[in-house]
Short mmCIF file of C-alpha atoms in Angstrom, two decimals:
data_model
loop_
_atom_site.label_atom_id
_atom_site.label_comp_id
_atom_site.label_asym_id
_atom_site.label_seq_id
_atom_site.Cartn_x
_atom_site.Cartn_y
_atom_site.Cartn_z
CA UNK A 207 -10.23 -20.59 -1.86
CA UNK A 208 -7.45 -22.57 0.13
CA UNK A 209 -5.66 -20.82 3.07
CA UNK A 210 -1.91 -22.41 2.92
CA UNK A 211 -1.32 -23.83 6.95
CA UNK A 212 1.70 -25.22 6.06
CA UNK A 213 3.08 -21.88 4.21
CA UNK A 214 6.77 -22.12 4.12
CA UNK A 215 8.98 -18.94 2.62
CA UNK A 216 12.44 -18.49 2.83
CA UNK A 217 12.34 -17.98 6.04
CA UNK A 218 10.16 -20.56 8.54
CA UNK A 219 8.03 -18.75 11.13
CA UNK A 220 8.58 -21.22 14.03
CA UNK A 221 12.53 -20.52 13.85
CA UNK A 222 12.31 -16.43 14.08
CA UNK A 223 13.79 -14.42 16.82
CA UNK A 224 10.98 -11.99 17.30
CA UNK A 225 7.86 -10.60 15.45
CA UNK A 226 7.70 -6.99 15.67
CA UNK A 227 4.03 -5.33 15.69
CA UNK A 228 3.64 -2.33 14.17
CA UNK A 229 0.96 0.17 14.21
CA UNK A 230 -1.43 -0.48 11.00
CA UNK A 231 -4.30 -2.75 11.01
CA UNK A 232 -4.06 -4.93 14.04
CA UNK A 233 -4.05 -8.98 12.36
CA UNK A 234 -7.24 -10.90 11.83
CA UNK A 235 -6.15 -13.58 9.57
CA UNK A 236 -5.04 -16.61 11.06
CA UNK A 237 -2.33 -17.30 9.76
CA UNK A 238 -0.31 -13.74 10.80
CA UNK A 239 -2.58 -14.58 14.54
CA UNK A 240 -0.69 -17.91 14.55
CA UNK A 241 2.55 -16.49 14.11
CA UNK A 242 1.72 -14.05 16.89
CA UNK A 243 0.22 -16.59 19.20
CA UNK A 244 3.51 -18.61 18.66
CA UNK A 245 5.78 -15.71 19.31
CA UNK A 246 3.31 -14.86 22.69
CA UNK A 247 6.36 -16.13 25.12
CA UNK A 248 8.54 -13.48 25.36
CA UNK A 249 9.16 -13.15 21.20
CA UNK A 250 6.84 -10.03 20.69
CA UNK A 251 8.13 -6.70 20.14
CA UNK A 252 5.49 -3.99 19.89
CA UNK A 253 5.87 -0.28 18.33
CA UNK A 254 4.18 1.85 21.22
CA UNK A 255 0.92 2.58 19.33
CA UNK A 256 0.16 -1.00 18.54
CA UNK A 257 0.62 -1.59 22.57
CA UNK A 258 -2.63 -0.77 23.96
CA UNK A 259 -4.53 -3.17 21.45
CA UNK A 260 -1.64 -6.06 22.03
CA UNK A 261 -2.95 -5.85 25.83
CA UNK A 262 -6.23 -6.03 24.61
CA UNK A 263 -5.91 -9.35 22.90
CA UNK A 264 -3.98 -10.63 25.80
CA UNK A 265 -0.70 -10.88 24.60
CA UNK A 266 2.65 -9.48 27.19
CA UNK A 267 5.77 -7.69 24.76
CA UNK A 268 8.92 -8.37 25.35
CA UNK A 269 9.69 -4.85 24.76
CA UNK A 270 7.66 -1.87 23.41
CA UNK A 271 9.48 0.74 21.23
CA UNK A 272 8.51 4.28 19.78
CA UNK A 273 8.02 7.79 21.19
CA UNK A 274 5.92 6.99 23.94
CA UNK A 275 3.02 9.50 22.22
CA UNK A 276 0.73 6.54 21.15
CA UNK A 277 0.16 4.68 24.53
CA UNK A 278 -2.20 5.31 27.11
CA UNK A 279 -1.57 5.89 30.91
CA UNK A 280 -2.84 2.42 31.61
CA UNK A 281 -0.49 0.50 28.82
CA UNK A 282 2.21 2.84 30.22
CA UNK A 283 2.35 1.82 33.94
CA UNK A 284 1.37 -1.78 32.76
CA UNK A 285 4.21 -1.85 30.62
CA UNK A 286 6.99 0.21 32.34
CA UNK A 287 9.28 -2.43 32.88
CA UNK A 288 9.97 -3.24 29.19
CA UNK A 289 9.16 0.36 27.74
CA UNK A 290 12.11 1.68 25.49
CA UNK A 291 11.63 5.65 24.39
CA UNK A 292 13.00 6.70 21.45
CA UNK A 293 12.12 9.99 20.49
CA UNK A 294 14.80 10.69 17.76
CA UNK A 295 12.52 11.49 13.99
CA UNK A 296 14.89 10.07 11.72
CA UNK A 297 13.45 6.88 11.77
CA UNK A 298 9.63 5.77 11.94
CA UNK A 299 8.51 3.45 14.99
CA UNK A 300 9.26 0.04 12.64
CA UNK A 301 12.31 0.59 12.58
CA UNK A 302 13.10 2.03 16.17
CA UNK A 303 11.64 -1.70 16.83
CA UNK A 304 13.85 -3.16 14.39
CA UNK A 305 16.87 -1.42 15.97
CA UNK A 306 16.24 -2.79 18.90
CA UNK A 307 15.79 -6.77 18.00
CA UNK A 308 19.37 -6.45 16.46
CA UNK A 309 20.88 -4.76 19.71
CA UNK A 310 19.29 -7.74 21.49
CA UNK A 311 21.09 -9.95 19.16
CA UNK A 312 18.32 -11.04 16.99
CA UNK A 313 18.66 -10.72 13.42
CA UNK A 314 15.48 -13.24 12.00
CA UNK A 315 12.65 -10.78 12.19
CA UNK A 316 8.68 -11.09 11.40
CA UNK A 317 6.75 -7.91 10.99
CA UNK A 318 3.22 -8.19 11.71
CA UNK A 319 0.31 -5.00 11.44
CA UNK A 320 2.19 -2.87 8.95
CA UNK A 321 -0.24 -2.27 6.69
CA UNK A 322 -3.75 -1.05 6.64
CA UNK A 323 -4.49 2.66 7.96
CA UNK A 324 -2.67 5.24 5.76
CA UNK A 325 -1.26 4.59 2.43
CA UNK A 326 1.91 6.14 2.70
CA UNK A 327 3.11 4.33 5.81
CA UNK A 328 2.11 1.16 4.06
CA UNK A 329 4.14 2.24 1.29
CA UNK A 330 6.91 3.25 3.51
CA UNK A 331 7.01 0.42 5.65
CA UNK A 332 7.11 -2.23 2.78
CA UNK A 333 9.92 -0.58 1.45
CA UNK A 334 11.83 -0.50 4.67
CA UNK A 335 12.23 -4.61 4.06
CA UNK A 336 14.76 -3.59 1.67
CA UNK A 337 17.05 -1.90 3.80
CA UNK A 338 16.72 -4.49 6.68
CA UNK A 339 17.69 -7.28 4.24
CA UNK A 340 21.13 -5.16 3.36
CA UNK A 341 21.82 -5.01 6.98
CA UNK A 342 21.80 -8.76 6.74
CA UNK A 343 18.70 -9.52 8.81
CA UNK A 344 16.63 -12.32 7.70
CA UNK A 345 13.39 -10.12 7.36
CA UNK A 346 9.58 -10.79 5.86
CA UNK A 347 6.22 -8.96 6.73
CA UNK A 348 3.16 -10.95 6.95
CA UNK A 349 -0.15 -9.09 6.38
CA UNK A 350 -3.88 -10.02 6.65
CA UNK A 351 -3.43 -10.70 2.54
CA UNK A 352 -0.10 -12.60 1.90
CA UNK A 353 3.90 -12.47 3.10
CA UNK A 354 6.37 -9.72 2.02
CA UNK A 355 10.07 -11.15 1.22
CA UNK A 356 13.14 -8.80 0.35
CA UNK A 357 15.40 -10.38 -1.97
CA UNK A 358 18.19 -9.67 -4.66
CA UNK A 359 20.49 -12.18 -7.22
CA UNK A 360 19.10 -15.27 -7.77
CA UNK A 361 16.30 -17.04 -5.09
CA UNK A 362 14.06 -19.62 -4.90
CA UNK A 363 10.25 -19.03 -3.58
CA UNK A 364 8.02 -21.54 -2.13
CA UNK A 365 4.88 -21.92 -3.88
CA UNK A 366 1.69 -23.35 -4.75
CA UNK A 367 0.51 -24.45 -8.39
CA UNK A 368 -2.03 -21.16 -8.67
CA UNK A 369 -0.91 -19.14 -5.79
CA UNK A 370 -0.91 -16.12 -7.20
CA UNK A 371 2.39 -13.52 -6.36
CA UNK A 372 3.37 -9.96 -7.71
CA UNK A 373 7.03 -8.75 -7.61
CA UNK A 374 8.49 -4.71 -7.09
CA UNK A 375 11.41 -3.76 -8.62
CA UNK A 376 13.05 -1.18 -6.52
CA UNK A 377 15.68 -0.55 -9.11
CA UNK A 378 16.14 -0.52 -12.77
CA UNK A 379 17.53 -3.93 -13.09
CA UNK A 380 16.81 -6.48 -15.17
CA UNK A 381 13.99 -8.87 -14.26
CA UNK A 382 13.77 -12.66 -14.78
CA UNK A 383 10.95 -15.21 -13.76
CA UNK A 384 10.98 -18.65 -14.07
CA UNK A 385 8.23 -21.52 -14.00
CA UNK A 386 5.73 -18.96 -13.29
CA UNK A 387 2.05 -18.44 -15.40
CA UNK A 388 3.62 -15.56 -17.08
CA UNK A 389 7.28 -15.59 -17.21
CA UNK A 390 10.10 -12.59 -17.82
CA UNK A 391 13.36 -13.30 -19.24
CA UNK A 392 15.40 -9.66 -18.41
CA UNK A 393 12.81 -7.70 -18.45
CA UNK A 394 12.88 -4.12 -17.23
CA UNK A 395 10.23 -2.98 -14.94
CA UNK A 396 9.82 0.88 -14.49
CA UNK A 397 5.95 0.87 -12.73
CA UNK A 398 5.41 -1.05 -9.57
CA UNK A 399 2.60 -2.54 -11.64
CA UNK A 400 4.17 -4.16 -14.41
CA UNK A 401 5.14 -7.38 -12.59
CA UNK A 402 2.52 -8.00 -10.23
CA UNK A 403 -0.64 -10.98 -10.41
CA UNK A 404 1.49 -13.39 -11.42
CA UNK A 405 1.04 -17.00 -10.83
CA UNK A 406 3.31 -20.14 -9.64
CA UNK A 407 2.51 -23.33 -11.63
CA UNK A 408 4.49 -25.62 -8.73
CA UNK A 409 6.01 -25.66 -5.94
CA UNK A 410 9.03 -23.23 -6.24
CA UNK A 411 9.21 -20.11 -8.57
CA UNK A 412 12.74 -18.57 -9.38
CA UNK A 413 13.47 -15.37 -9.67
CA UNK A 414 16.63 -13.38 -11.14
CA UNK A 415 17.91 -9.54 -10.68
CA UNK A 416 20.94 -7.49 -9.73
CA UNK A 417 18.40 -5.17 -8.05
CA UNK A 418 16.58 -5.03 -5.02
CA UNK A 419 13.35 -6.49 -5.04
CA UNK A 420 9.82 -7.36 -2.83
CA UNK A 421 8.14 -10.55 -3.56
CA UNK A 422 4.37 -10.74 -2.38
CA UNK A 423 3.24 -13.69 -2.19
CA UNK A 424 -0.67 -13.99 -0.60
CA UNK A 425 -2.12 -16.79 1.05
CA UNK A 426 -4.81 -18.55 -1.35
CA UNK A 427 -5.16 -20.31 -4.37
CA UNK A 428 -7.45 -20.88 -6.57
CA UNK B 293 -7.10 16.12 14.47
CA UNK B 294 -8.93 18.15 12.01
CA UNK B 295 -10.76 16.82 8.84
CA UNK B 296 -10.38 19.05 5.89
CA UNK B 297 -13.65 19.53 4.62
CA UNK B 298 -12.66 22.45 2.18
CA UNK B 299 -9.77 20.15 0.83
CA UNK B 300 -8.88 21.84 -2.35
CA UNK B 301 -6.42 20.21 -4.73
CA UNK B 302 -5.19 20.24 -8.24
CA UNK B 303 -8.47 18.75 -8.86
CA UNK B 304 -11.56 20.63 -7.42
CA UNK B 305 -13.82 17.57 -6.88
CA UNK B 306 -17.45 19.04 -7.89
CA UNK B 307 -15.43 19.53 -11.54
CA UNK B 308 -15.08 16.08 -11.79
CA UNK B 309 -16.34 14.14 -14.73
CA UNK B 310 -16.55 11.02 -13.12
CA UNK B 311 -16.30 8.89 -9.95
CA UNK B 312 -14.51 5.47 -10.13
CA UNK B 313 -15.13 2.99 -8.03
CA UNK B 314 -12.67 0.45 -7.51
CA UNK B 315 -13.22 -3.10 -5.90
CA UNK B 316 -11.10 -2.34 -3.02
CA UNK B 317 -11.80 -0.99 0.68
CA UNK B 318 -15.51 0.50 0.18
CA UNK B 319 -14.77 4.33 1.48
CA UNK B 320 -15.99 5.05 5.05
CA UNK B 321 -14.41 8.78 5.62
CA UNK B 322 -16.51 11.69 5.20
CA UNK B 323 -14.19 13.40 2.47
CA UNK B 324 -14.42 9.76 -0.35
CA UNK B 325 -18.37 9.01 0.85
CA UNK B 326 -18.81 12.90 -0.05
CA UNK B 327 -17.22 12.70 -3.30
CA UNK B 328 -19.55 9.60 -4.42
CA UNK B 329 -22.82 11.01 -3.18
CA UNK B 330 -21.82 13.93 -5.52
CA UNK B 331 -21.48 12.03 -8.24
CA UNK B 332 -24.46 10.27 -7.65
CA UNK B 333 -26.45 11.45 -10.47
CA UNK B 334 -25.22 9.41 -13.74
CA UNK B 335 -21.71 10.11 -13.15
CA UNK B 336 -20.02 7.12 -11.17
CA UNK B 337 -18.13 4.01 -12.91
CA UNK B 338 -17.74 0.79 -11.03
CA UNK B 339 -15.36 -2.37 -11.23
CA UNK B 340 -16.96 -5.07 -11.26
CA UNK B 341 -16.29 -6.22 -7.55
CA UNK B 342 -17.80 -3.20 -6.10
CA UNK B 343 -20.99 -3.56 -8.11
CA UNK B 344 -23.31 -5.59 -5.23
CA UNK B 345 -21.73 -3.04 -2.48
CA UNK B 346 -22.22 0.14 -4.15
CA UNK B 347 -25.66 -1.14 -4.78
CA UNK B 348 -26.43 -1.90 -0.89
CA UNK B 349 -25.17 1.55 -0.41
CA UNK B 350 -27.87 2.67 -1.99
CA UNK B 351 -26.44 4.19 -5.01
CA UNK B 352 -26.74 3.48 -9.18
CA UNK B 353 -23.84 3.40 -11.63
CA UNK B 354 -23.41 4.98 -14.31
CA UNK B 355 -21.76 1.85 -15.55
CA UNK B 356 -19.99 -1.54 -14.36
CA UNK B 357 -17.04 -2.73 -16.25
CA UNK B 358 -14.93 -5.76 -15.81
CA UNK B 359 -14.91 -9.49 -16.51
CA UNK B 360 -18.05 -10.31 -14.57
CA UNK B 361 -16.95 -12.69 -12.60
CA UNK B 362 -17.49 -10.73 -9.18
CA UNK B 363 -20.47 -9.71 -9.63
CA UNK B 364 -23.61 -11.49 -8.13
CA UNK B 365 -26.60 -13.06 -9.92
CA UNK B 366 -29.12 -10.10 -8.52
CA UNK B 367 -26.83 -7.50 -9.41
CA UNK B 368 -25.76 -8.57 -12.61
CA UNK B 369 -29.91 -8.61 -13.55
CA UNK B 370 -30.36 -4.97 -11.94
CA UNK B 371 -27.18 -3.71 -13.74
CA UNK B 372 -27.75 -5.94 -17.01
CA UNK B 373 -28.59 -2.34 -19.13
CA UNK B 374 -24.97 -0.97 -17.86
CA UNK B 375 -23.01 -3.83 -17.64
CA UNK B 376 -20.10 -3.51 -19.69
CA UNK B 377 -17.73 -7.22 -19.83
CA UNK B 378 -14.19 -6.75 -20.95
CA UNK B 379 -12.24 -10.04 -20.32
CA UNK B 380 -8.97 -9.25 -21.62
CA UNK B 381 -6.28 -9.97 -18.69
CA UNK B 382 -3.57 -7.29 -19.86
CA UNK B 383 -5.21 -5.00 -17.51
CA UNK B 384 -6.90 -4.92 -14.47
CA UNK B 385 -10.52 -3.94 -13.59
CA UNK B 386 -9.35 -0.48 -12.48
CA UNK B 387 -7.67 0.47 -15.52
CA UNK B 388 -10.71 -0.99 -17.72
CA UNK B 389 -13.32 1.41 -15.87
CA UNK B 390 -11.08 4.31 -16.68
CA UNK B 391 -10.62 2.89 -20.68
CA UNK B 392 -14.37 3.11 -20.79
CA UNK B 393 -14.63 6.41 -18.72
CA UNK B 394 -12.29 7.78 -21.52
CA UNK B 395 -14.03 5.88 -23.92
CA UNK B 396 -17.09 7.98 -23.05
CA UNK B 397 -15.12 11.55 -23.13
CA UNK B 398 -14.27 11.61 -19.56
CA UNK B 399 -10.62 13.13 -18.52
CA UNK B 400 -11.18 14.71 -15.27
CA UNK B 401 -11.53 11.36 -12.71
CA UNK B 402 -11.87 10.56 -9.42
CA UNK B 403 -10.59 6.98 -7.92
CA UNK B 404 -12.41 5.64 -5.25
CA UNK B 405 -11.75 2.56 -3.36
CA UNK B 406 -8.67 1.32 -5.06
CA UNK B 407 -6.75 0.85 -1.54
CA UNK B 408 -7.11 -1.81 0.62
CA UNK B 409 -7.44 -5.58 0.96
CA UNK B 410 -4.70 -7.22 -1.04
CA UNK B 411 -1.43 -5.04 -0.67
CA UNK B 412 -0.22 -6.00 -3.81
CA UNK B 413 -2.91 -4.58 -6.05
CA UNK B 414 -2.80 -1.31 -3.59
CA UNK B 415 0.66 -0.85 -4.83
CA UNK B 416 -0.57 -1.32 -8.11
CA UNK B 417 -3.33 0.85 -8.28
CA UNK B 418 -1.23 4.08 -6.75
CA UNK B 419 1.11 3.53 -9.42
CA UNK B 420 -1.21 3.25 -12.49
CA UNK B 421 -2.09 7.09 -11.45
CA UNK B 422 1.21 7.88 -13.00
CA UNK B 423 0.06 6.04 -16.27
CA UNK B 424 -3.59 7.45 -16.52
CA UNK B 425 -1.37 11.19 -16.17
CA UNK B 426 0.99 10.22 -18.74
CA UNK B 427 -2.05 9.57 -21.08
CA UNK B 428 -3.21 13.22 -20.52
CA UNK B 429 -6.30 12.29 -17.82
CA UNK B 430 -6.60 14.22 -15.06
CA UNK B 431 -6.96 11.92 -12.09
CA UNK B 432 -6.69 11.61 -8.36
CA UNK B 433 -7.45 8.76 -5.90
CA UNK B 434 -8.83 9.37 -2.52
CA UNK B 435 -8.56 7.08 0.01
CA UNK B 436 -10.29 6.87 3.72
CA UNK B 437 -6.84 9.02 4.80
CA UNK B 438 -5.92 11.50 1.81
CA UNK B 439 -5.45 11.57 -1.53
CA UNK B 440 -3.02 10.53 -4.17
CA UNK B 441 -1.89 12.87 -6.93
CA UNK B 442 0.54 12.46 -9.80
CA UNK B 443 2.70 14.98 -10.79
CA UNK B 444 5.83 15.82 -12.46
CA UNK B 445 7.99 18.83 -13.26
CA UNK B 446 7.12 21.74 -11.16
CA UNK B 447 3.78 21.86 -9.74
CA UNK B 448 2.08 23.87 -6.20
CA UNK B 449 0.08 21.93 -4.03
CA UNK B 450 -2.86 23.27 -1.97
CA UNK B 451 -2.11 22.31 1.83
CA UNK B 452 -2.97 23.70 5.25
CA UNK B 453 -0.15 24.31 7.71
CA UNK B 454 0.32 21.06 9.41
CA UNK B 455 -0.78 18.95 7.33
CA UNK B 456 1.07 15.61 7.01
CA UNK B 457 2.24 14.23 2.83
CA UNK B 458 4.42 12.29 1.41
CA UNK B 459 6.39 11.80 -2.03
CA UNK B 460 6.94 8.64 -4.20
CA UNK B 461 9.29 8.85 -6.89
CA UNK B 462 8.66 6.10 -9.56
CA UNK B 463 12.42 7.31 -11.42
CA UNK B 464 15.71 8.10 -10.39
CA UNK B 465 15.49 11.97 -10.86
CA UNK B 466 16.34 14.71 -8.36
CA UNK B 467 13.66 16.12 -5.99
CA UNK B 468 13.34 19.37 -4.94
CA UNK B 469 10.39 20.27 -2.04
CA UNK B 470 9.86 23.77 -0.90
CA UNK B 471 7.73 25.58 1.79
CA UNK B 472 7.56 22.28 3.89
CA UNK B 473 9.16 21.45 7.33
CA UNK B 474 12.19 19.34 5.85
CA UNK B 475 13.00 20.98 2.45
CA UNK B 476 15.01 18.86 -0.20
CA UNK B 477 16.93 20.43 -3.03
CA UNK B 478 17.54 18.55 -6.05
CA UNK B 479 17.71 14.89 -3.53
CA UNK B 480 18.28 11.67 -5.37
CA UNK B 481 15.15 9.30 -4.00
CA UNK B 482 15.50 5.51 -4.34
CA UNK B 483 13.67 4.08 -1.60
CA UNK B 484 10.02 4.40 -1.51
CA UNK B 485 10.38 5.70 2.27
CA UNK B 486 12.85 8.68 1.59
CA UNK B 487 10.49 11.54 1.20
CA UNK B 488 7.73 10.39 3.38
CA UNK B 489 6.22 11.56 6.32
CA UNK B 490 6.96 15.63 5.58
CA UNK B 491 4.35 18.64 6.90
CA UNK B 492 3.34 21.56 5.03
CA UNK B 493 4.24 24.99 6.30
CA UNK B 494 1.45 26.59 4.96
CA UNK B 495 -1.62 26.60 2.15
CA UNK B 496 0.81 25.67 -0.51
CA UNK B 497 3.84 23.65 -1.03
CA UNK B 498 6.10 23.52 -4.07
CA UNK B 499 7.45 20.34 -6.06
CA UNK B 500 10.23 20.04 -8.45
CA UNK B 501 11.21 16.80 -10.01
CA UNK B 502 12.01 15.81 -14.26
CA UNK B 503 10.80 12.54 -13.22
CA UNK B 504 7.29 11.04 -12.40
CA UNK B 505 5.97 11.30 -8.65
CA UNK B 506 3.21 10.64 -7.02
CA UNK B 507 2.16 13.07 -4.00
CA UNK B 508 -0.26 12.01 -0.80
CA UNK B 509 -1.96 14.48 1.24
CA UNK B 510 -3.36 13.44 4.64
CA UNK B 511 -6.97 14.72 5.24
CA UNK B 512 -5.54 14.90 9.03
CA UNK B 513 -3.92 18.02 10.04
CA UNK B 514 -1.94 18.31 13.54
#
């Protein structure tokens, strides 16, 4: 088991705008803690119930964002300079936070502490990557587990010879992957499983669709 | 917040032929703990990787299936009369306990454990669900926050007013959802997101779809 320090995706953590925290499982893997740490001057924006456990591990938000429901009294008046409330339902608390990085003007986002806790917000928020990418933010999730990517057309992913990766198809497109353990040459994929634990032989891995897809990619190698 | 001890779905639990355990988070809600004490006597199926846990947790499969690699020395001599090794990589460990479960006469299933850790087989295991259904098992998996049915055509789901679920759509069919807070009628899904986060109205809710879904029901009412 090798944990990847020098982990470079599409996007490279040092240049983002902001990570957003959401409010699943709080990080404990160093690498998503590093990007946090690194973010800890005045790049950190937290949904509200992800706030009081942010203050806990001694980090200061730019901005909190949500509802206002999931923050104690004590966050609250600690916070009530850079508290935002947004109580409209439309839209969960990730992407009330999301909203507000682009009307600061920030459009390279890291989401941190959106998975764990229940399923379907897991689901949900995963998913959401999608739709950030067509507004033309510059979007991946890093979990406790691996990194989350968005992508469409054709793209080139950092690797590892034996990382392993899995890929979701979020339409019925077409599905090629190159210089990978197991490669697909057009393949349709109609369950999420069908093109997941797959493996990079090198140091890039290509991949090829007209549809919208999620690349995991997770953190060790054999 | 209100656990739902009499939680009654389209799968009474005690008529369950088996309990599989799955080599993700080991269950630590009430509701998933209660279903594998239940099954206790000669009826549970474990992946491999859960094998040394279920065993510190004091309980005895009924069998342990996959490729034996995560399985420790001690274990592997405790379980060595019910230690089934199936190396083949087509499938994963999850869908090999339920092969042999079937294997054995089994159709009526319980999932344990198969959320959790590493995101990407999480995503893979909910959607499976939809495969074991198409194959004529009846199966659900419950997690430490609700449970995960698959469905399709029209089917009534036992709820309690208040109580949070959501809707994945694995095709592009219309969706119709009735007796719940934010109805649909015959809505085209394609994001995973779309028809999360609803509330039933009352002990039942109604679901419509050609295609295949897969439904989750918080344990958690408001």
């Amino acid at each position: 088991m090798d944990i990847l320090p020098d982990f470079s995706g599409p996007q490279n953590a040092s240049e983002t705008d902001a990570v957003i925290l959401a409010a699943g499982d709080f990080p404990t893997h160093p690498i998503p803690l590093g990007l946090l740490a690194r973010a800890a001057e005045g790049r950190i924006i937290c949904c509200d119930g992800a706030a009081d456990r942010l203050l806990r591990e001694g980090f200061t938000p730019l901005a909190v964002v949500g509802d206002g429901d999931s923050i104690s009294p004590e966050a609250r008046r600690r916070l009530s300079d850079c508290l935002h409330i947004e109580s409209e339902q439309d839209t969960n608390d990730l992407s009330k936070a999301v909203r507000y990085a682009v009307s600061q003007g920030m459009r390279r986002l890291t989401i941190l502490g959106a998975t764990g806790r229940r399923e379907d917000h897991t689901l949900g928020n995963i998913s959401l990557l999608a739709d950030y990418q067509a507004r033309g933010l510059d979007v991946e999730m890093w979990t406790d587990y691996g990194v989350f990517t968005p992508a469409t057309g054709c793209q080139t992913f950092a690797s590892r010879a034996g990382q392993q990766f899995s890929v979701f198809c979020l339409d019925d497109a077409p599905l090629t992957l190159r210089d990978v353990r197991w490669p697909l040459e057009g393949r349709r994929i109609t369950r999420w499983w069908q093109a997941t634990l797959n493996e990079a032989l090198t140091d890039t891995f290509r991949v090829e669709t007209r549809g919208r897809i999620i690349v995991f990619r997770t953190y060790i190698t054999l």
